Amino acid sequence: MAKKTSLINKADIDMFMTFDLSFNEEELKKYGLEFGKHCIETLNGKSELRFASHPYITGFIDGYEIDFVPCYRIKDSSELKSAVDRTILHTDYIQSHLTDEQADEVLLLKKFMSCVNTYGANYKVSGFSGYLCELLILEYKTFENVLYNAANNWHNMTRIDLEEYGTSGNFKDPLIVIDPVDKNRNVAAALSIQKFNEFIIAARNFLEDKDKLKFFQKHEINTTTCELKEVFKKRKTKCYILSISVPDLPTDVIYPQVNKTMNSLKRVSEMYDFSLLNTSYYLHDNKAYIILEYEYDILPDVKIHNGPRIADKINSQNFKNKYPDAFIMNDKYVNISPRKYKTVNEMINEVLKPENMSILKLGKNIKEEIINTGYNLSGVDEFIDNDAKCEDIDEIFLYLHPNYNIER
Amino acid sequence: MAKKTSLINKADIDMFMTFDLSFNEEELKKYGLEFGKHCIETLNGKSELRFASHPYITGFIDGYEIDFVPCYRIKDSSELKSAVDRTILHTDYIQSHLTDEQADEVLLLKKFMSCVNTYGANYKVSGFSGYLCELLILEYKTFENVLYNAANNWHNMTRIDLEEYGTSGNFKDPLIVIDPVDKNRNVAAALSIQKFNEFIIAARNFLEDKDKLKFFQKHEINTTTCELKEVFKKRKTKCYILSISVPDLPTDVIYPQVNKTMNSLKRVSEMYDFSLLNTSYYLHDNKAYIILEYEYDILPDVKIHNGPRIADKINSQNFKNKYPDAFIMNDKYVNISPRKYKTVNEMINEVLKPENMSILKLGKNIKEEIINTGYNLSGVDEFIDNDAKCEDIDEIFLYLHPNYNIER
């Protein structure tokens, strides 16, 4: 709000209460929370104590959610005590550099980013933060010029260094934007390579399209269960949906764990020779849904099991004693051994048993939930017919049309 | 015969007619063939002109097949005019170095090799030549000592250099035996890594077994069609047999072509994502049979098709125009494209069509035969039930029990 760059319906209000560095952290916390509480009560709001990197107090006042955050009044990043203090420096920098006209350009950029789903530095989106949008406007002056540069000039490790610190060579991210108030920080560090490239294509699509307005509206999804089932039927893949309850924790705690779980299932599937066309995941209503689309879900009962070299007499004799049907292939023994898992169903149900789980990397909370409340594994048709709510239908549609948000 | 190392029922007789180096090649050929023909007629035989690296004449006399081969009387390998001349040097060397007792050891070694199917430098076996057996006895003195060394000391690039030429470092074959009459030749060059290792295991098996006599008899195969079908049924693999007519040409011409065809089908199968458990081939009655045992024979209708990087604007736009459903995966476009071949049957039948064949490396004669007389592709069960003769049953048994010849 101080920067005049907050989107309608998008902003919670943050109220920073700045303390002189002479206060110690105990005092800052005590006075900060007391003062915040007093303000909220004076305005007839309700207060609630919360904790992030350090504690703050939230007030619900006239329908707004306002965070009262105690922090230090620092002059530059060398005095930094916690990440929250940096916000003051960012606000100062933007206030002293961004013109009112540019603030409007920031609003356009943020709204566009929001509609093409690249806005937000949280783990779920892994996109562009508000501050990053502001710096992009400072660099490129206008919304359209940001898009023009993204569309035509951006490539992996694109560098922006407004204060010419010369430190951008220290980073290897897709986009490197040196923080004007901290030369050792990349403001775009949380931006994934996926969202970086999605924004580039969204920019190209926008610049080529005559109907620009559409890009400032959400792309509504309009599909049916029949339509989705038809796509999978045509592909002739074997698609499964694994659903797991997740505890009520911040999304930035849960999302990385679900992502880790998906990647681990992918790795284990390939280890057991079940090759995947594609995977994805999404969360809603305290449940995580992992989509696993296999190329086939049945393998033969046997596989080639490589043994030692023939020249290694002791090991090759041990191998032959253990596997009497072992035979020579070139310079080593091999055996045609029973396969551990012959179907995808069998494999997933086995590796998710508490005694076998250690083969997977699940994340602490996901692991606990599976042990305590189990999971559900369905074929995608069965899932669509029996379990899918509107959100699931939309998410499965987006899985099948991954570019949908950046196209109009 | 001159070396006293020929196995009963194994030897055709070679009669070398040596000419002084003062004769030119035209004269050698003319007088050689005339003189050979005269000998054969004098002994009331029938003669037949043949061609190898150079022409010779074959006589059928008293039930024996005797080749009369004209060659030069050379003193050492520097005078060599063709491979045939070297035989004289080999015979001289063995006659002057191998004792009568050692000749008996050679016979044991050759008979053993023959029974475990590692004897013969022809392409079909790719095993040990007779001369190589003789040199092994010169190196290790006795049959049992050859086996002891093979069983315990042989490894990849084992070196034997009877005349201590010091040239063995120039070779990278599994077994390097420098020719005593030609320091730049490895007598074991035609020995495959497979047969080298099979002999090592055969030697270990022989030395550990109390009933040594069994190793001087062929290992008879005793199986039934039911037994074979049961093995494939248990494996749950998808095994196909491709049979192709082959022209009546020397085996050393045809075998490499069939091997090439098999390897090419393997490569193309894997290119189209059909993964193989194992493959093999065999020939009989002017037909080649290629065994292709797949892990699965059906794939989905689609596959991931990788496109250009997003940063490459022109190519990524072309890709997107060509494939409107292309989507971003990390930093590149991918598309879910129709798969060219969805079944093994479809794939093989397509790539064997004359217009598509260029994707395969078939060998000249195999290619011609497929174009002229076609081929037959069957599932292994169907093949066993409808087409298999005794030889096929034995060959399929050996495919399923690849160590059978070296075990007793």
mmCIF file of C-alpha atoms in Angstrom, chain B residues 142-404:
data_model
loop_
_atom_site.group_PDB
_atom_site.id
_atom_site.type_symbol
_atom_site.label_atom_id
_atom_site.label_comp_id
_atom_site.label_asym_id
_atom_site.label_seq_id
_atom_site.Cartn_x
_atom_site.Cartn_y
_atom_site.Cartn_z
ATOM 1 C CA THR B 142 49.165 -80.555 -21.236
ATOM 2 C CA PHE B 143 45.403 -80.492 -21.831
ATOM 3 C CA GLU B 144 44.709 -80.322 -18.098
ATOM 4 C CA ASN B 145 47.165 -77.502 -17.628
ATOM 5 C CA VAL B 146 45.476 -75.481 -20.387
ATOM 6 C CA LEU B 147 42.187 -75.961 -18.540
ATOM 7 C CA TYR B 148 43.774 -75.156 -15.173
ATOM 8 C CA ASN B 149 45.156 -71.877 -16.505
ATOM 9 C CA ALA B 150 41.923 -70.953 -18.285
ATOM 10 C CA ALA B 151 39.921 -71.721 -15.144
ATOM 11 C CA ASN B 152 42.172 -69.805 -12.748
ATOM 12 C CA ASN B 153 44.358 -67.297 -14.527
ATOM 13 C CA TRP B 154 42.654 -66.149 -17.701
ATOM 14 C CA HIS B 155 41.101 -62.685 -17.796
ATOM 15 C CA ASN B 156 40.369 -60.180 -20.551
ATOM 16 C CA MET B 157 43.532 -59.585 -22.672
ATOM 17 C CA THR B 158 45.376 -62.676 -21.466
ATOM 18 C CA ARG B 159 48.710 -62.733 -23.326
ATOM 19 C CA ILE B 160 50.717 -65.644 -24.730
ATOM 20 C CA ASP B 161 53.885 -64.954 -26.698
ATOM 21 C CA LEU B 162 55.779 -68.234 -27.285
ATOM 22 C CA GLU B 163 58.626 -66.646 -29.237
ATOM 23 C CA GLU B 164 58.824 -63.634 -26.912
ATOM 24 C CA TYR B 165 58.358 -61.091 -29.703
ATOM 25 C CA GLY B 166 57.001 -58.532 -27.211
ATOM 26 C CA THR B 167 54.243 -57.476 -29.622
ATOM 27 C CA SER B 168 51.239 -58.599 -27.529
ATOM 28 C CA GLY B 169 50.666 -55.052 -26.266
ATOM 29 C CA ASN B 170 49.472 -54.107 -29.766
ATOM 30 C CA PHE B 171 46.267 -56.150 -29.382
ATOM 31 C CA LYS B 172 43.098 -55.660 -27.309
ATOM 32 C CA ASP B 173 41.333 -59.004 -27.854
ATOM 33 C CA PRO B 174 40.100 -61.188 -24.947
ATOM 34 C CA LEU B 175 42.921 -63.655 -25.693
ATOM 35 C CA ILE B 176 46.143 -62.589 -27.381
ATOM 36 C CA VAL B 177 48.328 -65.387 -28.760
ATOM 37 C CA ILE B 178 51.127 -64.007 -30.909
ATOM 38 C CA ASP B 179 51.670 -66.178 -33.979
ATOM 39 C CA PRO B 180 55.175 -67.745 -33.634
ATOM 40 C CA VAL B 181 55.620 -67.317 -37.401
ATOM 41 C CA ASP B 182 54.217 -63.752 -37.601
ATOM 42 C CA LYS B 183 54.821 -61.389 -34.705
ATOM 43 C CA ASN B 184 52.125 -58.968 -35.935
ATOM 44 C CA ARG B 185 49.281 -61.483 -35.874
ATOM 45 C CA ASN B 186 47.005 -62.559 -33.030
ATOM 46 C CA VAL B 187 46.077 -66.207 -33.649
ATOM 47 C CA ALA B 188 43.038 -65.738 -31.341
ATOM 48 C CA ALA B 189 41.695 -62.669 -33.203
ATOM 49 C CA ALA B 190 38.519 -64.505 -34.297
ATOM 50 C CA LEU B 191 37.722 -65.715 -30.753
ATOM 51 C CA SER B 192 34.666 -63.894 -29.365
ATOM 52 C CA ILE B 193 34.524 -62.666 -25.789
ATOM 53 C CA GLN B 194 31.514 -64.970 -25.365
ATOM 54 C CA LYS B 195 33.392 -68.154 -26.386
ATOM 55 C CA PHE B 196 36.500 -67.101 -24.464
ATOM 56 C CA ASN B 197 34.413 -66.918 -21.279
ATOM 57 C CA GLU B 198 32.396 -70.026 -22.102
ATOM 58 C CA PHE B 199 35.674 -71.955 -22.348
ATOM 59 C CA ILE B 200 36.800 -70.591 -18.971
ATOM 60 C CA ILE B 201 33.581 -71.804 -17.333
ATOM 61 C CA ALA B 202 33.697 -75.121 -19.213
ATOM 62 C CA ALA B 203 37.241 -75.579 -17.866
ATOM 63 C CA ARG B 204 36.124 -74.810 -14.300
ATOM 64 C CA ASN B 205 33.174 -77.186 -14.648
ATOM 65 C CA PHE B 206 35.438 -79.954 -15.998
ATOM 66 C CA LEU B 207 38.057 -79.554 -13.268
ATOM 67 C CA GLU B 208 35.425 -79.671 -10.492
ATOM 68 C CA ASP B 209 33.474 -82.614 -11.922
ATOM 69 C CA LYS B 210 34.378 -86.180 -10.990
ATOM 70 C CA ASP B 211 32.886 -87.674 -14.144
ATOM 71 C CA LYS B 212 35.348 -86.161 -16.655
ATOM 72 C CA LEU B 213 34.298 -88.469 -19.510
ATOM 73 C CA LYS B 214 30.965 -86.696 -19.933
ATOM 74 C CA PHE B 215 32.853 -83.653 -21.203
ATOM 75 C CA PHE B 216 34.076 -85.662 -24.194
ATOM 76 C CA GLN B 217 30.543 -86.388 -25.295
ATOM 77 C CA LYS B 218 27.973 -84.001 -26.717
ATOM 78 C CA HIS B 219 25.409 -82.888 -24.144
ATOM 79 C CA GLU B 220 22.245 -84.413 -25.582
ATOM 80 C CA ILE B 221 19.066 -82.330 -25.458
ATOM 81 C CA ASN B 222 15.946 -83.959 -24.169
ATOM 82 C CA THR B 223 12.956 -81.679 -24.104
ATOM 83 C CA THR B 224 9.352 -81.346 -25.215
ATOM 84 C CA THR B 225 7.345 -78.586 -26.821
ATOM 85 C CA CYS B 226 5.192 -78.420 -23.662
ATOM 86 C CA GLU B 227 8.241 -77.861 -21.489
ATOM 87 C CA LEU B 228 9.436 -74.976 -23.673
ATOM 88 C CA LYS B 229 6.025 -73.324 -23.842
ATOM 89 C CA GLU B 230 5.754 -73.610 -20.072
ATOM 90 C CA VAL B 231 8.979 -71.608 -19.593
ATOM 91 C CA PHE B 232 7.739 -68.711 -21.752
ATOM 92 C CA LYS B 233 4.348 -68.854 -20.036
ATOM 93 C CA LYS B 234 5.980 -68.549 -16.629
ATOM 94 C CA ARG B 235 8.182 -65.666 -17.725
ATOM 95 C CA LYS B 236 5.155 -63.754 -19.072
ATOM 96 C CA THR B 237 7.372 -62.201 -21.734
ATOM 97 C CA LYS B 238 6.294 -61.617 -25.322
ATOM 98 C CA CYS B 239 8.558 -63.760 -27.491
ATOM 99 C CA TYR B 240 8.546 -63.632 -31.298
ATOM 100 C CA ILE B 241 10.377 -65.683 -33.921
ATOM 101 C CA LEU B 242 11.256 -64.072 -37.214
ATOM 102 C CA SER B 243 12.216 -66.545 -39.947
ATOM 103 C CA ILE B 244 13.870 -65.532 -43.182
ATOM 104 C CA SER B 245 15.054 -67.644 -46.120
ATOM 105 C CA VAL B 246 18.765 -67.381 -46.783
ATOM 106 C CA PRO B 247 20.575 -68.130 -50.057
ATOM 107 C CA ASP B 248 22.932 -71.108 -50.367
ATOM 108 C CA LEU B 249 26.156 -69.230 -49.576
ATOM 109 C CA PRO B 250 29.072 -70.121 -47.262
ATOM 110 C CA THR B 251 28.102 -69.890 -43.570
ATOM 111 C CA ASP B 252 30.850 -67.302 -43.023
ATOM 112 C CA VAL B 253 28.959 -65.039 -45.434
ATOM 113 C CA ILE B 254 25.467 -65.636 -44.029
ATOM 114 C CA TYR B 255 26.053 -65.791 -40.251
ATOM 115 C CA PRO B 256 27.446 -62.257 -39.926
ATOM 116 C CA GLN B 257 24.486 -60.936 -41.903
ATOM 117 C CA VAL B 258 21.955 -62.672 -39.659
ATOM 118 C CA ASN B 259 23.799 -61.403 -36.597
ATOM 119 C CA LYS B 260 23.744 -57.899 -38.057
ATOM 120 C CA THR B 261 20.013 -58.212 -38.772
ATOM 121 C CA MET B 262 19.322 -59.318 -35.184
ATOM 122 C CA ASN B 263 21.350 -56.463 -33.706
ATOM 123 C CA SER B 264 19.645 -54.012 -35.997
ATOM 124 C CA LEU B 265 16.163 -55.217 -34.991
ATOM 125 C CA LYS B 266 17.256 -54.891 -31.363
ATOM 126 C CA ARG B 267 18.423 -51.316 -31.889
ATOM 127 C CA VAL B 268 15.262 -50.329 -33.779
ATOM 128 C CA SER B 269 13.016 -51.986 -31.156
ATOM 129 C CA GLU B 270 14.684 -50.013 -28.413
ATOM 130 C CA MET B 271 14.488 -46.842 -30.484
ATOM 131 C CA TYR B 272 10.710 -47.366 -30.527
ATOM 132 C CA ASP B 273 10.692 -48.127 -26.761
ATOM 133 C CA PHE B 274 10.083 -51.868 -26.962
ATOM 134 C CA SER B 275 12.562 -53.261 -24.491
ATOM 135 C CA LEU B 276 13.958 -56.760 -24.925
ATOM 136 C CA LEU B 277 14.739 -59.369 -22.302
ATOM 137 C CA ASN B 278 17.050 -61.248 -24.660
ATOM 138 C CA THR B 279 17.634 -62.153 -28.313
ATOM 139 C CA SER B 280 19.320 -64.902 -30.288
ATOM 140 C CA TYR B 281 19.459 -66.444 -33.747
ATOM 141 C CA TYR B 282 20.220 -69.742 -35.440
ATOM 142 C CA LEU B 283 20.240 -71.191 -38.942
ATOM 143 C CA HIS B 284 19.188 -74.487 -40.459
ATOM 144 C CA ASP B 285 17.833 -75.724 -43.790
ATOM 145 C CA ASN B 286 18.568 -72.430 -45.562
ATOM 146 C CA LYS B 287 16.501 -70.475 -43.095
ATOM 147 C CA ALA B 288 17.571 -67.981 -40.459
ATOM 148 C CA TYR B 289 15.548 -67.764 -37.247
ATOM 149 C CA ILE B 290 15.793 -64.664 -35.060
ATOM 150 C CA ILE B 291 14.401 -64.948 -31.523
ATOM 151 C CA LEU B 292 13.173 -61.637 -30.070
ATOM 152 C CA GLU B 293 11.938 -61.863 -26.467
ATOM 153 C CA TYR B 294 10.249 -58.587 -25.461
ATOM 154 C CA GLU B 295 9.274 -57.376 -22.003
ATOM 155 C CA TYR B 296 5.969 -56.068 -23.389
ATOM 156 C CA ASP B 297 4.552 -55.811 -26.887
ATOM 157 C CA ILE B 298 2.003 -53.017 -26.499
ATOM 158 C CA LEU B 299 2.683 -49.358 -25.719
ATOM 159 C CA PRO B 300 0.300 -46.423 -25.331
ATOM 160 C CA ASP B 301 -0.767 -44.456 -28.400
ATOM 161 C CA VAL B 302 1.291 -41.436 -27.316
ATOM 162 C CA LYS B 303 4.777 -40.518 -26.238
ATOM 163 C CA ILE B 304 6.655 -37.467 -25.031
ATOM 164 C CA HIS B 305 8.259 -35.680 -27.945
ATOM 165 C CA ASN B 306 10.952 -33.200 -26.894
ATOM 166 C CA GLY B 307 11.018 -29.859 -28.630
ATOM 167 C CA PRO B 308 13.329 -26.838 -28.651
ATOM 168 C CA ARG B 309 14.222 -24.567 -25.756
ATOM 169 C CA ILE B 310 11.827 -21.698 -25.024
ATOM 170 C CA ALA B 311 14.750 -19.265 -25.226
ATOM 171 C CA ASP B 312 15.112 -20.250 -28.905
ATOM 172 C CA LYS B 313 12.193 -18.078 -30.056
ATOM 173 C CA ILE B 314 12.021 -19.006 -33.728
ATOM 174 C CA ASN B 315 12.278 -22.757 -33.270
ATOM 175 C CA SER B 316 9.940 -22.800 -30.307
ATOM 176 C CA GLN B 317 7.319 -20.849 -32.252
ATOM 177 C CA ASN B 318 7.664 -23.215 -35.206
ATOM 178 C CA PHE B 319 7.276 -26.170 -32.860
ATOM 179 C CA LYS B 320 4.172 -24.666 -31.272
ATOM 180 C CA ASN B 321 2.677 -23.909 -34.695
ATOM 181 C CA LYS B 322 3.290 -27.466 -35.773
ATOM 182 C CA TYR B 323 2.053 -28.961 -32.459
ATOM 183 C CA PRO B 324 -0.620 -26.639 -31.020
ATOM 184 C CA ASP B 325 -0.880 -28.822 -27.878
ATOM 185 C CA ALA B 326 2.833 -28.453 -27.091
ATOM 186 C CA PHE B 327 3.478 -27.346 -23.520
ATOM 187 C CA ILE B 328 6.387 -26.106 -21.434
ATOM 188 C CA MET B 329 8.420 -28.561 -19.401
ATOM 189 C CA ASN B 330 11.115 -26.665 -17.485
ATOM 190 C CA ASP B 331 12.994 -24.747 -20.176
ATOM 191 C CA LYS B 332 11.733 -26.476 -23.309
ATOM 192 C CA TYR B 333 8.611 -27.324 -25.272
ATOM 193 C CA VAL B 334 7.392 -30.894 -25.273
ATOM 194 C CA ASN B 335 4.486 -32.449 -27.067
ATOM 195 C CA ILE B 336 2.465 -35.573 -26.395
ATOM 196 C CA SER B 337 2.616 -37.034 -29.886
ATOM 197 C CA PRO B 338 1.120 -40.144 -31.451
ATOM 198 C CA ARG B 339 3.478 -43.075 -31.197
ATOM 199 C CA LYS B 340 4.647 -44.426 -34.551
ATOM 200 C CA TYR B 341 4.353 -48.081 -33.571
ATOM 201 C CA LYS B 342 2.020 -49.210 -30.808
ATOM 202 C CA THR B 343 2.727 -52.946 -31.014
ATOM 203 C CA VAL B 344 5.782 -55.093 -31.729
ATOM 204 C CA ASN B 345 3.895 -56.773 -34.553
ATOM 205 C CA GLU B 346 3.114 -53.465 -36.242
ATOM 206 C CA MET B 347 6.683 -52.222 -35.793
ATOM 207 C CA ILE B 348 8.413 -55.290 -37.259
ATOM 208 C CA ASN B 349 5.985 -55.611 -40.165
ATOM 209 C CA GLU B 350 6.446 -51.941 -41.004
ATOM 210 C CA VAL B 351 10.248 -51.756 -40.780
ATOM 211 C CA LEU B 352 10.580 -54.888 -42.938
ATOM 212 C CA LYS B 353 8.659 -53.293 -45.810
ATOM 213 C CA PRO B 354 11.051 -52.553 -48.702
ATOM 214 C CA GLU B 355 10.256 -48.820 -48.523
ATOM 215 C CA ASN B 356 11.099 -48.625 -44.801
ATOM 216 C CA MET B 357 13.949 -51.116 -44.650
ATOM 217 C CA SER B 358 16.671 -48.501 -44.813
ATOM 218 C CA ILE B 359 16.226 -47.959 -41.061
ATOM 219 C CA LEU B 360 17.652 -51.486 -40.580
ATOM 220 C CA LYS B 361 21.118 -52.824 -41.283
ATOM 221 C CA LEU B 362 20.321 -56.184 -42.787
ATOM 222 C CA GLY B 363 23.259 -57.329 -44.863
ATOM 223 C CA LYS B 364 23.002 -57.573 -48.629
ATOM 224 C CA ASN B 365 21.751 -61.150 -49.035
ATOM 225 C CA ILE B 366 19.245 -61.029 -46.175
ATOM 226 C CA LYS B 367 17.813 -57.824 -47.579
ATOM 227 C CA GLU B 368 17.394 -59.366 -51.031
ATOM 228 C CA GLU B 369 15.758 -62.480 -49.600
ATOM 229 C CA ILE B 370 13.230 -60.456 -47.600
ATOM 230 C CA ILE B 371 12.351 -58.422 -50.673
ATOM 231 C CA ASN B 372 12.093 -61.521 -52.879
ATOM 232 C CA THR B 373 10.662 -64.194 -50.598
ATOM 233 C CA GLY B 374 9.334 -62.331 -47.569
ATOM 234 C CA TYR B 375 9.610 -63.527 -43.991
ATOM 235 C CA ASN B 376 7.503 -65.038 -41.290
ATOM 236 C CA LEU B 377 6.809 -63.491 -37.883
ATOM 237 C CA SER B 378 5.161 -65.647 -35.226
ATOM 238 C CA GLY B 379 4.639 -65.647 -31.506
ATOM 239 C CA VAL B 380 6.830 -68.347 -29.993
ATOM 240 C CA ASP B 381 3.871 -70.563 -28.968
ATOM 241 C CA GLU B 382 2.393 -70.432 -32.443
ATOM 242 C CA PHE B 383 5.830 -71.163 -33.924
ATOM 243 C CA ILE B 384 6.380 -74.158 -31.626
ATOM 244 C CA ASP B 385 2.920 -75.537 -32.392
ATOM 245 C CA ASN B 386 2.901 -75.023 -36.161
ATOM 246 C CA ASP B 387 6.382 -74.697 -37.602
ATOM 247 C CA ALA B 388 8.992 -76.133 -35.283
ATOM 248 C CA LYS B 389 11.023 -79.163 -36.340
ATOM 249 C CA CYS B 390 13.367 -81.074 -34.018
ATOM 250 C CA GLU B 391 16.219 -78.647 -34.742
ATOM 251 C CA ASP B 392 14.035 -75.682 -33.815
ATOM 252 C CA ILE B 393 13.008 -77.325 -30.566
ATOM 253 C CA ASP B 394 16.687 -77.926 -29.719
ATOM 254 C CA GLU B 395 17.637 -74.358 -30.649
ATOM 255 C CA ILE B 396 14.819 -72.845 -28.582
ATOM 256 C CA PHE B 397 15.890 -75.099 -25.705
ATOM 257 C CA LEU B 398 19.467 -73.771 -26.063
ATOM 258 C CA TYR B 399 18.114 -70.205 -26.131
ATOM 259 C CA LEU B 400 16.419 -70.892 -22.796
ATOM 260 C CA HIS B 401 19.456 -72.769 -21.413
ATOM 261 C CA PRO B 402 22.424 -70.910 -22.894
ATOM 262 C CA ASN B 403 24.982 -72.706 -20.710
ATOM 263 C CA TYR B 404 23.791 -76.169 -21.607
#
